[in-house]
Short mmCIF file of C-alpha atoms and ligand atoms in Angstrom, two decimals:
data_model
loop_
_atom_site.label_atom_id
_atom_site.label_comp_id
_atom_site.label_asym_id
_atom_site.label_seq_id
_atom_site.Cartn_x
_atom_site.Cartn_y
_atom_site.Cartn_z
CA UNK E 1 0.00 0.00 0.00
CA UNK E 2 1.23 3.49 -0.83
CA UNK E 3 0.12 6.49 1.18
CA UNK E 4 -1.16 9.41 -0.91
CA UNK E 5 0.42 12.36 0.86
CA UNK E 6 -1.90 15.32 0.37
CA UNK E 7 0.10 17.52 2.69
CA UNK E 8 3.36 17.10 0.75
CA UNK E 9 1.56 17.45 -2.59
CA UNK E 10 -0.18 20.61 -1.42
CA UNK E 11 3.15 22.05 -0.19
CA UNK E 12 4.68 21.40 -3.62
CA UNK E 13 1.74 23.04 -5.45
CA UNK E 14 1.79 26.06 -3.13
CA UNK E 15 5.53 26.45 -3.86
CA UNK E 16 4.76 26.36 -7.61
CA UNK E 17 2.11 29.06 -7.12
CA UNK E 18 4.48 31.15 -4.96
CA UNK E 19 7.10 30.98 -7.75
CA UNK E 20 4.61 32.28 -10.30
CA UNK E 21 3.54 35.09 -7.97
CA UNK E 22 7.16 36.04 -7.24
CA UNK E 23 7.79 36.35 -10.98
CA UNK E 24 4.74 38.58 -11.41
CA UNK E 25 5.71 40.78 -8.48
CA UNK E 26 9.28 41.04 -9.82
CA UNK E 27 7.75 42.20 -13.13
CA UNK E 28 5.94 45.01 -11.30
CA UNK E 29 2.51 43.39 -11.01
CA UNK E 30 0.42 43.40 -7.84
CA UNK E 31 -0.17 40.29 -5.73
CA UNK E 32 -3.33 38.14 -6.08
CA UNK E 33 -5.83 39.03 -3.34
CA UNK E 34 -8.26 36.59 -1.68
CA UNK E 35 -10.91 37.69 0.82
CA UNK E 36 -12.88 35.51 3.23
CA UNK E 37 -16.12 36.24 5.04
CA UNK E 38 -16.42 34.47 8.39
CA UNK E 39 -19.62 34.54 10.39
CA UNK E 40 -19.56 33.61 14.09
CA UNK E 41 -16.95 31.64 16.04
CA UNK E 42 -17.45 27.98 15.07
CA UNK E 43 -14.19 26.16 15.91
CA UNK E 44 -14.00 24.26 12.62
CA UNK E 45 -14.71 27.36 10.51
CA UNK E 46 -12.14 29.40 12.47
CA UNK E 47 -9.53 26.72 11.75
CA UNK E 48 -10.39 26.48 8.05
CA UNK E 49 -10.23 30.24 7.57
CA UNK E 50 -6.97 30.49 9.54
CA UNK E 51 -5.47 27.78 7.32
CA UNK E 52 -6.66 29.60 4.18
CA UNK E 53 -5.03 32.84 5.33
CA UNK E 54 -1.82 30.93 6.12
CA UNK E 55 -1.92 29.37 2.62
CA UNK E 56 -2.28 32.88 1.13
CA UNK E 57 0.92 33.89 2.95
CA UNK E 58 2.71 30.78 1.65
CA UNK E 59 1.62 31.59 -1.92
CA UNK E 60 2.55 35.28 -1.69
CA UNK E 61 -1.10 36.41 -1.90
CA UNK E 62 -2.67 39.29 -0.09
CA UNK E 63 -5.61 38.24 2.09
CA UNK E 64 -8.47 40.05 3.82
CA UNK E 65 -10.73 38.64 6.50
CA UNK E 66 -14.21 40.14 6.90
CA UNK E 67 -15.81 39.05 10.19
CA UNK E 68 -19.38 39.17 11.44
CA UNK E 69 -20.99 38.00 14.66
CA UNK E 70 -23.38 35.03 14.33
CA UNK E 71 -26.44 37.28 14.74
CA UNK E 72 -25.61 39.24 11.56
CA UNK E 73 -28.68 39.68 9.36
CA UNK E 74 -28.85 38.47 5.79
CA UNK E 75 -29.08 41.97 4.30
CA UNK E 76 -25.80 43.01 5.97
CA UNK E 77 -24.08 39.91 4.67
CA UNK E 78 -25.45 40.47 1.15
CA UNK E 79 -24.21 44.08 1.27
CA UNK E 80 -20.71 42.88 2.24
CA UNK E 81 -20.75 40.42 -0.66
CA UNK E 82 -21.83 43.17 -3.04
CA UNK E 83 -18.92 45.30 -1.84
CA UNK E 84 -16.43 42.50 -2.47
CA UNK E 85 -17.99 41.83 -5.89
CA UNK E 86 -17.36 45.46 -6.83
CA UNK E 87 -13.98 45.93 -5.13
CA UNK E 88 -11.36 46.00 -7.93
CA UNK E 89 -8.60 45.01 -5.50
CA UNK E 90 -10.21 41.67 -4.67
CA UNK E 91 -9.65 38.86 -7.20
CA UNK E 92 -11.81 36.30 -5.47
CA UNK E 93 -13.52 35.60 -2.17
CA UNK E 94 -15.23 32.90 -0.18
CA UNK E 95 -18.00 32.85 2.38
CA UNK E 96 -17.03 30.21 4.94
CA UNK E 97 -19.83 27.65 5.40
CA UNK E 98 -21.84 26.63 7.33
CA UNK E 99 -23.76 29.83 8.07
CA UNK E 100 -26.17 30.34 10.98
CA UNK E 101 -29.65 28.88 10.42
CA UNK E 102 -31.35 32.26 9.88
CA UNK E 103 -29.20 32.92 6.78
CA UNK E 104 -30.20 31.37 3.44
CA UNK E 105 -26.96 29.70 2.29
CA UNK E 106 -28.15 29.28 -1.28
CA UNK E 107 -29.00 32.98 -1.55
CA UNK E 108 -25.53 33.86 -0.24
CA UNK E 109 -23.83 31.44 -2.64
CA UNK E 110 -25.69 32.93 -5.58
CA UNK E 111 -24.85 36.51 -4.51
CA UNK E 112 -21.11 35.91 -5.06
CA UNK E 113 -20.23 37.03 -8.60
CA UNK E 114 -19.29 33.94 -10.67
CA UNK E 115 -16.03 35.65 -11.75
CA UNK E 116 -14.96 35.95 -8.09
CA UNK E 117 -16.44 32.63 -6.92
CA UNK E 118 -13.13 30.87 -6.22
CA UNK E 119 -14.91 28.17 -4.19
CA UNK E 120 -16.70 27.16 -7.40
CA UNK E 121 -20.09 26.91 -5.65
CA UNK E 122 -22.10 29.36 -7.80
CA UNK E 123 -24.56 27.60 -10.14
CA UNK E 124 -22.85 29.26 -13.13
CA UNK E 125 -19.53 27.63 -12.25
CA UNK E 126 -21.21 24.32 -11.39
CA UNK E 127 -23.02 24.37 -14.74
CA UNK E 128 -19.95 25.35 -16.73
CA UNK E 129 -17.95 22.57 -15.06
CA UNK E 130 -20.59 19.99 -15.88
CA UNK E 131 -20.51 20.78 -19.60
CA UNK E 132 -16.72 21.02 -19.72
CA UNK E 133 -16.33 24.82 -20.06
CA UNK E 134 -13.64 26.92 -18.31
CA UNK E 135 -14.76 27.62 -14.74
CA UNK E 136 -13.70 27.75 -11.12
CA UNK E 137 -13.83 24.08 -10.20
CA UNK E 138 -15.13 23.13 -6.77
CA UNK E 139 -12.01 22.88 -4.59
CA UNK E 140 -12.37 19.52 -2.82
CA UNK E 141 -13.15 17.42 -5.91
CA UNK E 142 -10.52 19.35 -7.90
CA UNK E 143 -8.02 18.48 -5.16
CA UNK E 144 -8.89 14.78 -5.43
CA UNK E 145 -8.48 14.84 -9.23
CA UNK E 146 -5.11 16.60 -8.82
CA UNK E 147 -3.92 14.05 -6.24
CA UNK E 148 -4.81 11.15 -8.55
CA UNK E 149 -2.99 12.90 -11.41
CA UNK E 150 0.17 13.60 -9.39
CA UNK E 151 0.30 9.98 -8.18
CA UNK E 152 -0.02 8.74 -11.79
CA UNK E 153 -3.37 7.04 -11.08
CA UNK E 154 -5.35 7.01 -14.31
CA UNK E 155 -9.13 7.19 -14.12
CA UNK E 156 -9.67 6.15 -17.75
CA UNK E 157 -12.08 3.23 -17.95
CA UNK E 158 -11.94 2.73 -14.16
CA UNK E 159 -14.96 1.99 -12.00
CA UNK E 160 -15.12 4.89 -9.58
CA UNK E 161 -17.58 4.60 -6.71
CA UNK E 162 -18.32 7.77 -4.71
CA UNK E 163 -20.21 7.35 -1.44
CA UNK E 164 -21.93 10.70 -0.81
CA UNK E 165 -23.81 13.01 -3.18
CA UNK E 166 -23.33 16.47 -1.67
CA UNK E 167 -23.18 19.56 -3.88
CA UNK E 168 -19.63 20.31 -2.75
CA UNK E 169 -18.03 16.84 -3.02
CA UNK E 170 -19.93 13.88 -4.46
CA UNK E 171 -21.83 15.50 -7.33
CA UNK E 172 -19.02 17.74 -8.69
CA UNK E 173 -16.47 14.92 -8.35
CA UNK E 174 -18.73 12.57 -10.32
CA UNK E 175 -19.12 15.23 -12.98
CA UNK E 176 -15.34 15.81 -13.23
CA UNK E 177 -14.45 12.13 -13.45
CA UNK E 178 -17.04 11.38 -16.13
CA UNK E 179 -15.80 14.16 -18.44
CA UNK E 180 -14.16 13.11 -21.64
CA UNK E 181 -10.36 13.19 -21.59
CA UNK E 182 -7.39 12.90 -19.31
CA UNK E 183 -8.29 12.66 -15.59
CA UNK E 184 -11.83 11.78 -16.65
CA UNK E 185 -13.21 8.91 -18.76
CA UNK E 186 -14.20 7.00 -15.62
CA UNK E 187 -17.37 4.94 -15.17
CA UNK E 188 -18.84 6.63 -12.11
CA UNK E 189 -21.36 5.34 -9.59
CA UNK E 190 -22.65 7.69 -6.89
CA UNK E 191 -24.07 6.14 -3.70
CA UNK E 192 -26.13 7.71 -0.92
CA UNK E 193 -28.27 6.75 2.04
CA UNK E 194 -30.91 5.08 -0.17
CA UNK E 195 -28.38 2.89 -2.03
CA UNK E 196 -29.20 -0.81 -1.70
CA UNK E 197 -26.46 -3.33 -0.96
CA UNK E 198 -23.79 -0.65 -0.60
CA UNK E 199 -21.05 -3.26 0.04
CA UNK E 200 -21.69 -4.92 -3.34
CA UNK E 201 -21.31 -1.56 -5.08
CA UNK E 202 -18.19 -0.42 -3.19
CA UNK E 203 -16.49 -3.80 -3.70
CA UNK E 204 -16.74 -3.18 -7.45
CA UNK E 205 -14.68 0.03 -7.22
CA UNK E 206 -11.22 0.41 -8.72
CA UNK E 207 -11.25 3.82 -7.06
CA UNK E 208 -13.43 4.28 -3.97
CA UNK E 209 -14.17 7.77 -2.63
CA UNK E 210 -15.79 8.08 0.80
CA UNK E 211 -17.49 11.45 1.41
CA UNK E 212 -20.16 10.75 4.01
CA UNK E 213 -19.09 12.24 7.33
CA UNK E 214 -19.44 8.84 9.10
CA UNK E 215 -16.20 8.03 10.95
CA UNK E 216 -14.71 4.63 10.10
CA UNK E 217 -17.77 3.53 8.07
CA UNK E 218 -15.83 2.00 5.17
CA UNK E 219 -14.30 -1.25 6.42
CA UNK E 220 -12.00 -3.71 4.66
CA UNK E 221 -14.87 -6.02 3.62
CA UNK E 222 -16.31 -3.14 1.54
CA UNK E 223 -13.10 -2.66 -0.46
CA UNK E 224 -11.73 -4.68 -3.40
CA UNK E 225 -8.13 -5.89 -3.05
CA UNK E 226 -5.83 -3.36 -4.73
CA UNK E 227 -8.40 -0.55 -4.89
CA UNK E 228 -7.43 3.11 -4.60
CA UNK E 229 -9.17 4.61 -1.56
CA UNK E 230 -9.78 8.35 -1.16
CA UNK E 231 -11.09 9.41 2.25
CA UNK E 232 -12.79 12.82 2.22
CA UNK E 233 -14.47 12.44 5.63
CA UNK E 234 -13.35 14.88 8.30
CA UNK E 235 -15.31 14.48 11.53
CA UNK E 236 -14.25 15.79 14.92
CA UNK E 237 -14.52 12.89 17.38
CA UNK E 238 -13.99 13.38 21.12
CA UNK E 239 -10.51 12.34 22.27
CA UNK E 240 -9.58 13.07 25.87
CA UNK E 241 -5.90 12.30 25.15
CA UNK E 242 -5.65 15.38 22.89
CA UNK E 243 -5.14 18.90 24.14
CA UNK E 244 -7.95 20.06 21.83
CA UNK E 245 -10.27 17.35 23.22
CA UNK E 246 -10.90 15.90 19.75
CA UNK E 247 -9.23 14.25 16.79
CA UNK E 248 -10.17 14.26 13.11
CA UNK E 249 -11.56 11.01 11.81
CA UNK E 250 -12.05 9.95 8.20
CA UNK E 251 -14.88 7.82 6.82
CA UNK E 252 -12.49 4.93 6.20
CA UNK E 253 -11.32 2.44 8.82
CA UNK E 254 -7.68 3.14 7.99
CA UNK E 255 -6.16 0.24 9.96
CA UNK E 256 -8.08 -2.52 8.14
CA UNK E 257 -8.48 -0.90 4.71
CA UNK E 258 -4.82 0.11 4.36
CA UNK E 259 -3.89 -3.61 4.58
CA UNK E 260 -5.97 -4.35 1.49
CA UNK E 261 -5.81 -1.37 -0.88
CA UNK E 262 -3.09 -0.16 -3.27
CA UNK E 263 -3.26 3.55 -2.37
CA UNK E 264 -4.98 5.43 0.44
CA UNK E 265 -5.28 9.03 1.65
CA UNK E 266 -4.83 9.60 5.39
CA UNK E 267 -7.02 11.85 7.57
CA UNK E 268 -5.66 14.37 8.36
CA UNK E 269 -3.06 15.05 5.67
CA UNK E 270 -4.89 13.70 2.62
CA UNK E 271 -7.70 15.51 0.84
CA UNK E 272 -7.95 18.41 3.34
CA UNK E 273 -4.70 20.23 2.46
CA UNK E 274 -5.47 19.78 -1.26
CA UNK E 275 -8.81 21.59 -0.89
CA UNK E 276 -7.08 24.74 0.37
CA UNK E 277 -4.44 24.40 -2.32
CA UNK E 278 -7.08 24.32 -5.09
CA UNK E 279 -8.64 27.44 -3.59
CA UNK E 280 -5.24 29.12 -4.03
CA UNK E 281 -5.07 27.86 -7.62
CA UNK E 282 -8.54 29.26 -8.35
CA UNK E 283 -7.52 32.61 -6.83
CA UNK E 284 -4.45 32.76 -9.08
CA UNK E 285 -6.71 31.93 -12.04
CA UNK E 286 -9.14 34.72 -11.06
CA UNK E 287 -6.21 37.15 -10.84
CA UNK E 288 -4.83 36.07 -14.23
CA UNK E 289 -8.25 36.37 -15.85
CA UNK E 290 -8.48 39.94 -14.60
CA UNK E 291 -5.13 40.63 -16.27
CA UNK E 292 -3.07 40.99 -13.12
CA UNK E 293 -3.52 44.81 -13.19
CA UNK E 294 -0.62 47.08 -12.18
CA UNK E 295 0.82 47.32 -8.67
P1 NAP G 1 -23.05 15.85 3.45
O1 NAP G 1 -23.57 17.02 2.68
O2 NAP G 1 -23.44 15.63 4.85
O3 NAP G 1 -23.38 14.53 2.61
C1 NAP G 1 -23.12 13.26 3.09
C2 NAP G 1 -23.48 12.26 2.04
O4 NAP G 1 -23.23 10.96 2.54
C3 NAP G 1 -24.97 12.32 1.65
O5 NAP G 1 -25.10 12.19 0.25
C4 NAP G 1 -25.55 11.10 2.36
O6 NAP G 1 -26.66 10.51 1.68
C5 NAP G 1 -24.36 10.15 2.33
N1 NAP G 1 -24.47 9.15 3.39
C6 NAP G 1 -24.55 9.39 4.73
N2 NAP G 1 -24.67 8.23 5.37
C7 NAP G 1 -24.66 7.24 4.45
C8 NAP G 1 -24.77 5.84 4.50
N3 NAP G 1 -24.88 5.19 5.68
N4 NAP G 1 -24.72 5.14 3.36
C9 NAP G 1 -24.60 5.78 2.16
N5 NAP G 1 -24.50 7.11 2.05
C10 NAP G 1 -24.54 7.84 3.17
O7 NAP G 1 -21.48 15.81 3.46
P2 NAP G 1 -20.30 16.61 2.69
O8 NAP G 1 -20.45 18.06 2.90
O9 NAP G 1 -20.11 16.09 1.31
O10 NAP G 1 -19.09 16.09 3.58
C11 NAP G 1 -18.81 14.71 3.75
C12 NAP G 1 -17.60 14.56 4.63
O11 NAP G 1 -16.49 15.14 3.96
C13 NAP G 1 -17.70 15.30 5.97
O12 NAP G 1 -16.98 14.57 6.93
C14 NAP G 1 -17.01 16.61 5.70
O13 NAP G 1 -16.46 17.20 6.85
C15 NAP G 1 -15.92 16.15 4.77
N6 NAP G 1 -15.41 17.21 3.87
C16 NAP G 1 -14.08 17.35 3.83
C17 NAP G 1 -13.53 18.28 2.99
C18 NAP G 1 -12.05 18.40 2.92
O14 NAP G 1 -11.54 19.36 2.40
N7 NAP G 1 -11.31 17.41 3.41
C19 NAP G 1 -14.35 19.10 2.20
C20 NAP G 1 -15.73 18.90 2.26
C21 NAP G 1 -16.26 17.94 3.10
P3 NAP G 1 -28.04 11.33 1.45
O15 NAP G 1 -27.76 12.31 0.36
O16 NAP G 1 -29.00 10.27 1.03
O17 NAP G 1 -28.37 11.97 2.76
#
């Protein structure tokens, strides 16, 4: 079994991005600029946004954090989005999810201008991706595709089984892997909570992607010998031995599955770091599309 090291791969990609940015800055251009809107003080969201800002520093980007308390009303949030849409200094921005219950997430997602939607969540980007047009690709599935590519794992003609059909992981990943061409051409099956005989389906996978949010759900008996296993799951489970009081758990029972598969992503250190890295890549793309503009 070979470990797919998302952390090392992400570090290498961020260094590639930083090189490109350094060249642009040396040529007198300004730095790419990513903004993030963070609502409230959820521990997970705080960590994600902190890691995104750190990644901006590593890539040589400028970053701006716009914070609101969790009782912010929808109109205020929409006004902040409008401001970022219009701000010529911002290349792209994200609104960290989840949002408090009183805010309509879909409305917020659709308020972000598609040209600045570096998370790739706006229906315009989702639609463009699904018909193979240039777009901002959703970061987590794009990170998985990039990992497979960098580890020389072809998807052509492979049976890919994705467990989970969310709008941010399962659906866009299925769409990417079924596209014609390199890093696509897979035969994709998407499973969910109504799938019958899940084990029979997952055992047929050359590449199995678990994106359910159910710690340790995928056990060795659900995996074909030699399969490639991608674990997207990231659930905080209580762990008194940790200073934080929790540890991150994937959807795959790593101990048993790693004995049987050919490749596997760890949690943490697998898909997670790649997601942030793809956000950086989308921000660079947004900057380049806007022509870099002078310093
Ligand atoms: P989600 O929106 O909660 O969707 C979970 C999916 O899993 C749903 O489609 C659900 O089916 C399916 N599912 C749940 N239990 C199942 C079961 N017993 N059998 C078959 N299917 C089942 O989740 P998400 O947002 O995609 O996130 C999934 C996991 O990935 C979470 O742990 C999340 O934290 C993690 N994640 C990680 C990253 C990263 O960067 N590493 C990014 C995004 C998400 P139904 O549709 O029928 O309900």
